[in-house]
Amino acid sequence: MPHSAIRFLANSAPLGALILGACTSAGSPGGAVAMSEASRMRASPAAVPRGDTTPLALGTRSSGDTLEFSVLIAGRAAGRLRQWPDTSGTVSTTYSYHDRGLGPALTQALKLDKAGIPIAMQVAGTDYLHRTIREMIQPGPGALVTWRNDNAAGRVTPGTGFYLPLATMPSDVAALARALVLSKTKTVPLLPEGVARLTVGAVRTVTGAGGSLRITPYEVAGLGLTPEVVWLDGEQRLFASGDSRQMVVRRGFEPSVPTLVQVQRAASQARSVALARRLSRRPSGPVAFVHVNLFDASAKKMLRSQTVIVRGDRVVAAGADGAVAIPRDAEVINGTGKSLLPGLWDMHVRVQDDDGLLHLAAGVTTVRDLTTDTDDVLDRRTRFDDGTLLGPRVMMAGVIDGSGPFAGPTTVLVSNRDAAKAAVNAYADRGYGQVTVNASLDPQLVPTIVRTAHQRGLRVSGLVPFGMTTEQLVRGGVDELQHANSLFLDFISDSPIDTRTVARFTDVARLAGSIDVRSERVMRFIQLLEERNVAVDPTLNRFEELFTFRSGTLNDATLPLAQRLPVVARRGLLAGGLPATPKLEPVYRASFVNMQRFVRRLHEAGVPIIAGSDAAMGFSLHRELELYSEANIPNLDILHIATLGAAKVMKQDAERGSLVVGRVADLVLVDGDPSQRMRDLRRMELVMKGGVIYLPDSLYAAVGVKPAPRKGAIPTREVRAEDVICRGAAAVTTKGARAPLECRVIDSNTSGARNRRPAAARTRRPAAPAKKKP
């Protein structure tokens, strides 16, 4: 499956199977007929049993030319992909891997025409979350072919476009790359919507057990928000696809993976430098934000009619309008009807190069990275900080796990006290502020890790290791619990649940709704958390998706995002959550609602809440905070949690987290008032990190995402989002006059460009001006 789309839509493996499925129409000059979501065709055959590698009916006669691939997760073998043709030209593929009890098991048969476009396909099996998959392309009525999946179906003339299945495998992206190579324009229409585009890299030679091969990297754009890289051999067959976290590579050539990752990273860095230069602006003088609603993070208050002055990377003045002198050379930004907040913190991410832009666009100026490879995260943090890569500040938390079939995606696996102590010290020596334990860790090693970490000044957090209860982990000295499902483990079963497996999700989904979160037993547990000052990182948005999202449907959480995403990425929002029967759906939903109740009880009891998304960058943090608000946690408290509260947890509150004189100028300007409507956070107008200005509309446009609706929004009708570039400060004021964003629309049909006037601002009564002119 396209890894770039996974990182965007999930940013974590349990939510990773969110690619390419839509209920939108597919039209073609040949009289295509698309079926609506309400009338979509559903296939009834049962899934291929997990581990069954028998090919489907289209590819039964093997020619003997079988290609074998290894699936590597964090460098460890986790599964395989096999591919072979039959004498009729049909290619059969099996694909499966194991990731802590999850992972796909798919079988596909595929036939292509001379242009490389699928004309027949059958896909069956289960996806990452073990949901049944059945997709196909087959002859339709007349001269048409029919494609269908569980979310949509359509009929098109043969050769109209390339159908990439919902259950996308690396071999599918390789097939698309071959079709693009055959295309004269190096573009191919996608079904039901979208266009794929190709960029060809430099040929390289690799050596493995099978000898030497000449391979070429192909960048396929149009599948996600960033190009997808696939490596093909000299016969344009799949050689490798993936990134540093997960890679599929030709068997016998596993040692070549670091080289492939390095080449991909170099290409990504070259793009990133140019993008950072174009989309960031360091003001030449001071910047004055006037007439803003200012969030006082220390007092948890929204102050009206305020002025804030930034010079360089620091806040140098703040106070009521008229009480703060504005320098003559200041760039003045009118914040009438807007709110100025400290930059947001996302405390649970696994950041990649391409993620940083999305974090900034969402107003996230600081993140806490968990589980990313040490060398990767250190390099990425350096480039975020020096401005050669768009992205937030990065706080680092390193994972420690035990070995075994359920080990997490980390190379730091320990089996004895000396190794555990050495792992903690290694993280501390490299500047980490925290370590987190994982479910496969031997519980007997927890005291050593906690003691060593606290001696080095590091926090300790994590999942519940198998063989422990959550209460035992808390009493063992951890400072923080990850994920709201951990809160319920001790109450839904008298014996420890195997937290290494999918039971950590499915058992909680079935049983959490029946737990009384006001019971004496639960309240004793909450009191223990409060007494020991143990924080909770609930990642509610993950469980909203797992427990409540249903395949083929959009809801209040996904609809606002779907309207803004490129057409292909939008399809992934229809994948759904855990497999559920009609009888289980209300049970799962009740469990999620009870999770929200539990988090509210924690907050009421004084247990620190940490806002982390562990999902789609930026967008999911907004949803996480909305879910707290829906749980009836006061909005001002939520804003504190996502700003100064997070900075205090990471011992950074002397520098960041509030907009007072002397603090670092990490801030966001929001069109609206999130203290009244948390959803207003989606309407970011300006972001500043260390005094450098970013315009969210421009950042989003660079990756094909439409801006959130707000006054002064850039034009989108009849304009591709990726063709819009905005410059200048938002709503610059000179002697009381307001000017909208200056947006330039690149004309994709010509070599020049044309200017378009931004859409008219919505009428809004301005706040009463200060009596004294600032």
Coordinates of C-alpha atoms in Angstrom, one line a residue, residues 424-737:
V424 CA 18.0 3.9 28.8
N425 CA 21.5 5.4 29.1
A426 CA 21.9 5.4 25.3
Y427 CA 18.7 7.4 24.8
A428 CA 19.7 9.8 27.6
D429 CA 23.2 10.3 26.0
R430 CA 21.6 11.3 22.7
G431 CA 19.3 14.0 24.2
Y432 CA 16.0 12.1 24.7
G433 CA 13.7 13.4 27.4
Q434 CA 11.7 10.2 27.8
V435 CA 11.6 6.4 27.2
T436 CA 8.5 4.4 26.7
V437 CA 8.0 0.7 27.3
N438 CA 6.2 -1.6 24.9
A439 CA 3.9 -4.6 25.3
S440 CA 6.5 -7.4 24.6
L441 CA 8.9 -6.2 27.3
D442 CA 9.5 -8.6 30.2
P443 CA 7.7 -7.0 33.2
Q444 CA 10.6 -7.8 35.4
L445 CA 12.7 -5.2 33.5
V446 CA 10.3 -2.3 34.2
P447 CA 11.8 -1.4 37.6
T448 CA 15.3 -1.2 36.1
I449 CA 14.1 1.0 33.3
V450 CA 12.2 3.3 35.6
R451 CA 15.0 3.6 38.1
T452 CA 17.7 4.3 35.4
A453 CA 15.5 6.7 33.5
H454 CA 14.6 8.8 36.6
Q455 CA 18.3 8.8 37.6
R456 CA 19.1 10.4 34.2
G457 CA 16.2 12.8 34.4
L458 CA 14.0 11.0 31.8
R459 CA 10.2 10.4 32.0
V460 CA 8.9 6.9 31.6
S461 CA 5.6 6.1 29.8
G462 CA 4.2 3.3 27.7
L463 CA 1.9 0.5 26.9
V464 CA 1.1 -2.2 29.5
P465 CA 3.6 -5.1 29.1
F466 CA 2.0 -8.5 28.8
G467 CA 1.9 -10.2 32.2
M468 CA 1.3 -6.9 34.1
T469 CA -1.8 -5.1 35.0
T470 CA -2.2 -1.4 34.4
E471 CA -2.2 -0.8 38.2
Q472 CA 1.1 -2.7 38.5
L473 CA 2.7 -0.6 35.8
V474 CA 1.5 2.6 37.6
R475 CA 2.9 1.3 40.9
G476 CA 6.1 0.4 39.1
G477 CA 6.8 4.1 38.8
V478 CA 5.9 5.2 35.3
D479 CA 5.0 8.8 34.7
E480 CA 2.5 8.3 31.9
L481 CA 0.1 5.8 30.3
Q482 CA -0.4 5.7 26.5
H483 CA -3.8 5.1 24.9
A484 CA -7.2 5.1 26.6
N485 CA -7.7 1.3 26.1
S486 CA -5.0 0.8 28.8
L487 CA -7.4 2.4 31.3
F488 CA -9.9 -0.4 30.9
L489 CA -7.7 -3.4 30.9
D490 CA -7.9 -4.1 34.6
F491 CA -11.7 -3.8 34.7
I492 CA -12.8 -5.9 31.7
S493 CA -11.0 -9.1 32.7
D494 CA -9.8 -10.8 35.9
S495 CA -6.6 -12.1 34.1
P496 CA -4.1 -10.0 32.1
I497 CA -5.1 -9.5 28.5
D498 CA -2.4 -10.2 25.9
T499 CA -1.6 -6.6 25.1
R500 CA 0.8 -7.7 22.4
T501 CA -2.0 -8.8 20.2
V502 CA -5.1 -7.3 18.6
A503 CA -7.0 -8.2 21.8
R504 CA -5.8 -4.9 23.3
F505 CA -8.3 -3.3 20.9
T506 CA -11.0 -6.0 20.3
D507 CA -11.6 -6.9 23.9
V508 CA -11.8 -3.3 25.0
A509 CA -14.2 -2.6 22.1
R510 CA -16.5 -5.4 23.2
L511 CA -16.4 -4.8 27.0
A512 CA -15.5 -1.2 27.9
G513 CA -19.0 0.1 27.5
S514 CA -20.2 -2.0 30.4
I515 CA -17.7 -0.5 32.9
D516 CA -19.1 2.0 35.4
V517 CA -16.5 4.7 35.4
R518 CA -18.0 6.1 38.7
S519 CA -17.7 2.8 40.5
E520 CA -15.6 2.6 43.7
R521 CA -13.0 0.4 42.0
V522 CA -12.5 2.7 39.1
M523 CA -12.4 5.8 41.4
R524 CA -9.6 4.1 43.5
F525 CA -7.6 3.6 40.3
I526 CA -8.1 7.3 39.3
Q527 CA -7.1 8.4 42.8
L528 CA -3.9 6.3 42.4
L529 CA -3.1 8.1 39.1
E530 CA -3.7 11.5 40.8
E531 CA -1.7 10.7 43.9
R532 CA 1.3 9.6 41.8
N533 CA 0.8 12.4 39.2
V534 CA 0.7 9.9 36.4
A535 CA -0.4 11.5 33.2
V536 CA -2.6 9.9 30.5
D537 CA -2.2 10.2 26.7
P538 CA -5.6 8.9 25.6
T539 CA -5.4 9.3 21.8
L540 CA -9.2 9.2 21.6
N541 CA -9.3 10.0 17.9
R542 CA -7.7 6.6 17.2
F543 CA -10.4 4.8 19.1
E544 CA -13.1 6.8 17.6
E545 CA -11.9 5.5 14.3
L546 CA -11.4 1.9 15.4
F547 CA -14.6 1.6 17.3
T548 CA -17.1 3.8 15.4
F549 CA -16.0 4.2 11.8
R550 CA -17.9 2.0 9.4
S551 CA -16.7 1.0 5.9
G552 CA -18.1 3.1 3.1
T553 CA -19.4 6.0 5.2
L554 CA -18.3 9.5 6.2
N555 CA -19.3 11.0 9.5
D556 CA -19.0 14.3 11.4
A557 CA -15.3 13.6 12.0
T558 CA -14.3 12.7 8.5
L559 CA -16.6 14.8 6.3
P560 CA -14.9 18.2 6.9
L561 CA -11.6 16.6 6.0
A562 CA -12.9 14.7 3.0
Q563 CA -14.1 17.9 1.4
R564 CA -10.5 19.2 1.5
L565 CA -8.4 16.2 0.5
P566 CA -7.3 15.4 -3.0
V567 CA -9.7 12.9 -4.6
V568 CA -7.5 9.8 -4.3
A569 CA -6.4 10.4 -0.7
R570 CA -10.1 11.1 0.1
R571 CA -11.0 7.5 -0.6
G572 CA -9.1 6.3 2.4
L573 CA -11.5 7.9 4.8
L574 CA -14.1 5.2 3.8
A575 CA -12.1 2.2 5.0
G576 CA -13.8 2.0 8.4
G577 CA -12.5 0.7 11.7
L578 CA -12.5 -2.7 13.4
P579 CA -14.7 -5.3 11.7
A580 CA -18.1 -5.3 13.4
T581 CA -21.4 -7.1 12.8
P582 CA -24.6 -5.0 13.0
K583 CA -25.0 -6.4 16.5
L584 CA -21.5 -5.3 17.6
E585 CA -21.6 -1.8 16.1
P586 CA -23.7 -0.2 19.0
V587 CA -21.5 -2.1 21.5
Y588 CA -18.3 -0.7 20.0
R589 CA -19.8 2.8 20.0
A590 CA -20.9 2.5 23.6
S591 CA -17.3 1.6 24.5
F592 CA -15.9 4.6 22.8
V593 CA -18.4 6.9 24.5
N594 CA -17.4 5.4 27.9
M595 CA -13.8 6.1 27.0
Q596 CA -14.7 9.8 26.7
R597 CA -16.4 9.6 30.1
F598 CA -13.3 8.0 31.6
V599 CA -11.1 10.8 30.3
R600 CA -13.5 13.4 31.7
R601 CA -13.4 11.7 35.1
L602 CA -9.6 11.8 34.9
H603 CA -9.6 15.5 34.2
E604 CA -12.1 16.2 37.0
A605 CA -9.9 14.3 39.4
G606 CA -6.8 16.3 38.5
V607 CA -5.1 13.6 36.5
P608 CA -2.9 15.3 33.8
I609 CA -4.2 14.8 30.3
I610 CA -1.8 14.8 27.4
A611 CA -3.1 15.6 23.9
G612 CA -1.6 13.3 21.3
S613 CA -3.0 12.1 18.0
D614 CA -1.0 9.0 16.9
A615 CA -2.8 9.4 13.6
A616 CA -3.1 11.8 10.6
M617 CA -0.7 14.7 11.1
G618 CA -2.3 17.9 12.3
F619 CA -5.8 17.1 11.4
S620 CA -6.1 14.4 14.0
L621 CA -4.9 16.6 16.8
H622 CA -7.7 19.0 16.0
R623 CA -10.1 16.1 16.3
E624 CA -8.5 14.9 19.5
L625 CA -9.2 18.2 21.1
E626 CA -12.7 18.3 19.8
L627 CA -13.4 14.9 21.4
Y628 CA -12.3 16.3 24.7
S629 CA -14.7 19.2 24.2
E630 CA -17.5 16.7 23.3
A631 CA -16.7 14.9 26.6
N632 CA -17.5 18.2 28.4
I633 CA -14.0 19.1 29.4
P634 CA -14.0 23.0 29.4
N635 CA -12.5 24.4 26.2
L636 CA -10.1 26.7 28.1
D637 CA -8.7 23.7 30.0
I638 CA -8.3 21.9 26.6
L639 CA -6.3 24.7 25.1
H640 CA -4.1 24.7 28.2
I641 CA -3.6 20.9 27.8
A642 CA -2.4 21.4 24.2
T643 CA -0.1 24.3 24.9
L644 CA 1.4 25.2 28.3
G645 CA 0.3 21.9 29.9
A646 CA 2.3 20.0 27.4
A647 CA 5.3 22.3 27.8
K648 CA 5.2 21.7 31.5
V649 CA 5.1 18.0 31.1
M650 CA 8.3 18.2 29.0
K651 CA 9.9 20.8 31.3
Q652 CA 9.9 23.4 28.5
D653 CA 7.5 25.9 30.0
A654 CA 10.2 28.4 30.8
E655 CA 10.7 28.8 27.0
R656 CA 7.4 27.8 25.3
G657 CA 3.8 27.1 25.8
S658 CA 2.6 30.7 26.6
L659 CA 2.6 34.1 25.0
V660 CA 4.3 36.2 27.6
V661 CA 7.3 38.5 27.3
G662 CA 10.5 36.6 26.9
R663 CA 9.0 33.4 25.6
V664 CA 9.8 31.9 22.2
A665 CA 7.4 33.2 19.5
D666 CA 5.6 29.9 18.7
L667 CA 2.1 31.0 18.0
V668 CA -1.0 30.6 15.9
L669 CA -3.7 33.0 14.6
V670 CA -7.1 31.4 14.4
D671 CA -10.1 32.7 12.5
G672 CA -12.6 32.4 15.3
D673 CA -12.6 31.6 19.0
P674 CA -11.7 28.0 20.0
S675 CA -12.5 28.9 23.6
Q676 CA -16.1 28.9 22.5
R677 CA -16.0 26.5 19.5
M678 CA -13.1 24.0 19.5
R679 CA -13.7 23.3 15.8
D680 CA -12.4 26.9 15.0
L681 CA -8.9 25.4 15.4
R682 CA -9.3 24.0 11.9
R683 CA -9.3 27.6 10.6
M684 CA -5.7 28.5 11.0
E685 CA -4.8 31.7 9.3
L686 CA -1.2 32.2 10.3
V687 CA 1.4 30.1 12.1
M688 CA 4.7 31.4 13.6
K689 CA 7.5 29.1 14.8
G690 CA 10.4 30.9 16.3
G691 CA 9.4 34.1 14.6
V692 CA 9.2 32.6 11.1
I693 CA 5.8 33.0 9.5
Y694 CA 3.9 30.3 7.6
L695 CA 0.5 30.6 5.9
P696 CA -1.5 27.4 6.4
D697 CA -3.3 27.9 3.1
S698 CA -0.1 27.9 1.2
L699 CA 1.3 24.9 3.1
Y700 CA -1.9 22.9 2.4
A701 CA -1.9 24.0 -1.3
A702 CA 1.6 22.7 -1.7
V703 CA 0.3 19.1 -1.1
G704 CA -3.1 19.5 -2.8
V705 CA -5.2 20.1 0.3
K706 CA -7.9 22.8 0.1
P707 CA -7.9 25.4 2.8
A708 CA -10.4 25.2 5.7
P709 CA -13.4 27.5 5.0
R710 CA -12.8 31.0 6.6
K711 CA -13.1 34.6 5.6
G712 CA -10.5 35.8 3.2
A713 CA -9.9 32.2 2.1
I714 CA -7.9 31.7 -1.1
P715 CA -9.9 30.9 -4.3
T716 CA -10.6 27.2 -4.9
R717 CA -13.4 27.1 -7.5
E718 CA -12.0 26.1 -10.8
V719 CA -8.5 26.2 -9.4
R720 CA -6.4 23.2 -8.4
A721 CA -5.4 23.5 -4.8
E722 CA -1.8 22.6 -5.5
D723 CA -1.5 25.5 -8.0
V724 CA -2.2 28.2 -5.3
I725 CA 0.6 30.0 -3.6
C726 CA 0.1 32.7 -1.0
R727 CA 2.6 35.3 0.1
G728 CA 2.7 38.2 2.5
A729 CA 1.2 38.5 6.0
A730 CA -2.4 37.7 6.6
A731 CA -4.7 40.7 6.8
V732 CA -1.9 43.3 7.0
T733 CA -3.1 46.6 8.5
T734 CA -1.8 50.0 7.6
K735 CA -3.5 52.9 9.4
G736 CA -6.6 50.9 9.9
A737 CA -6.9 49.6 6.3

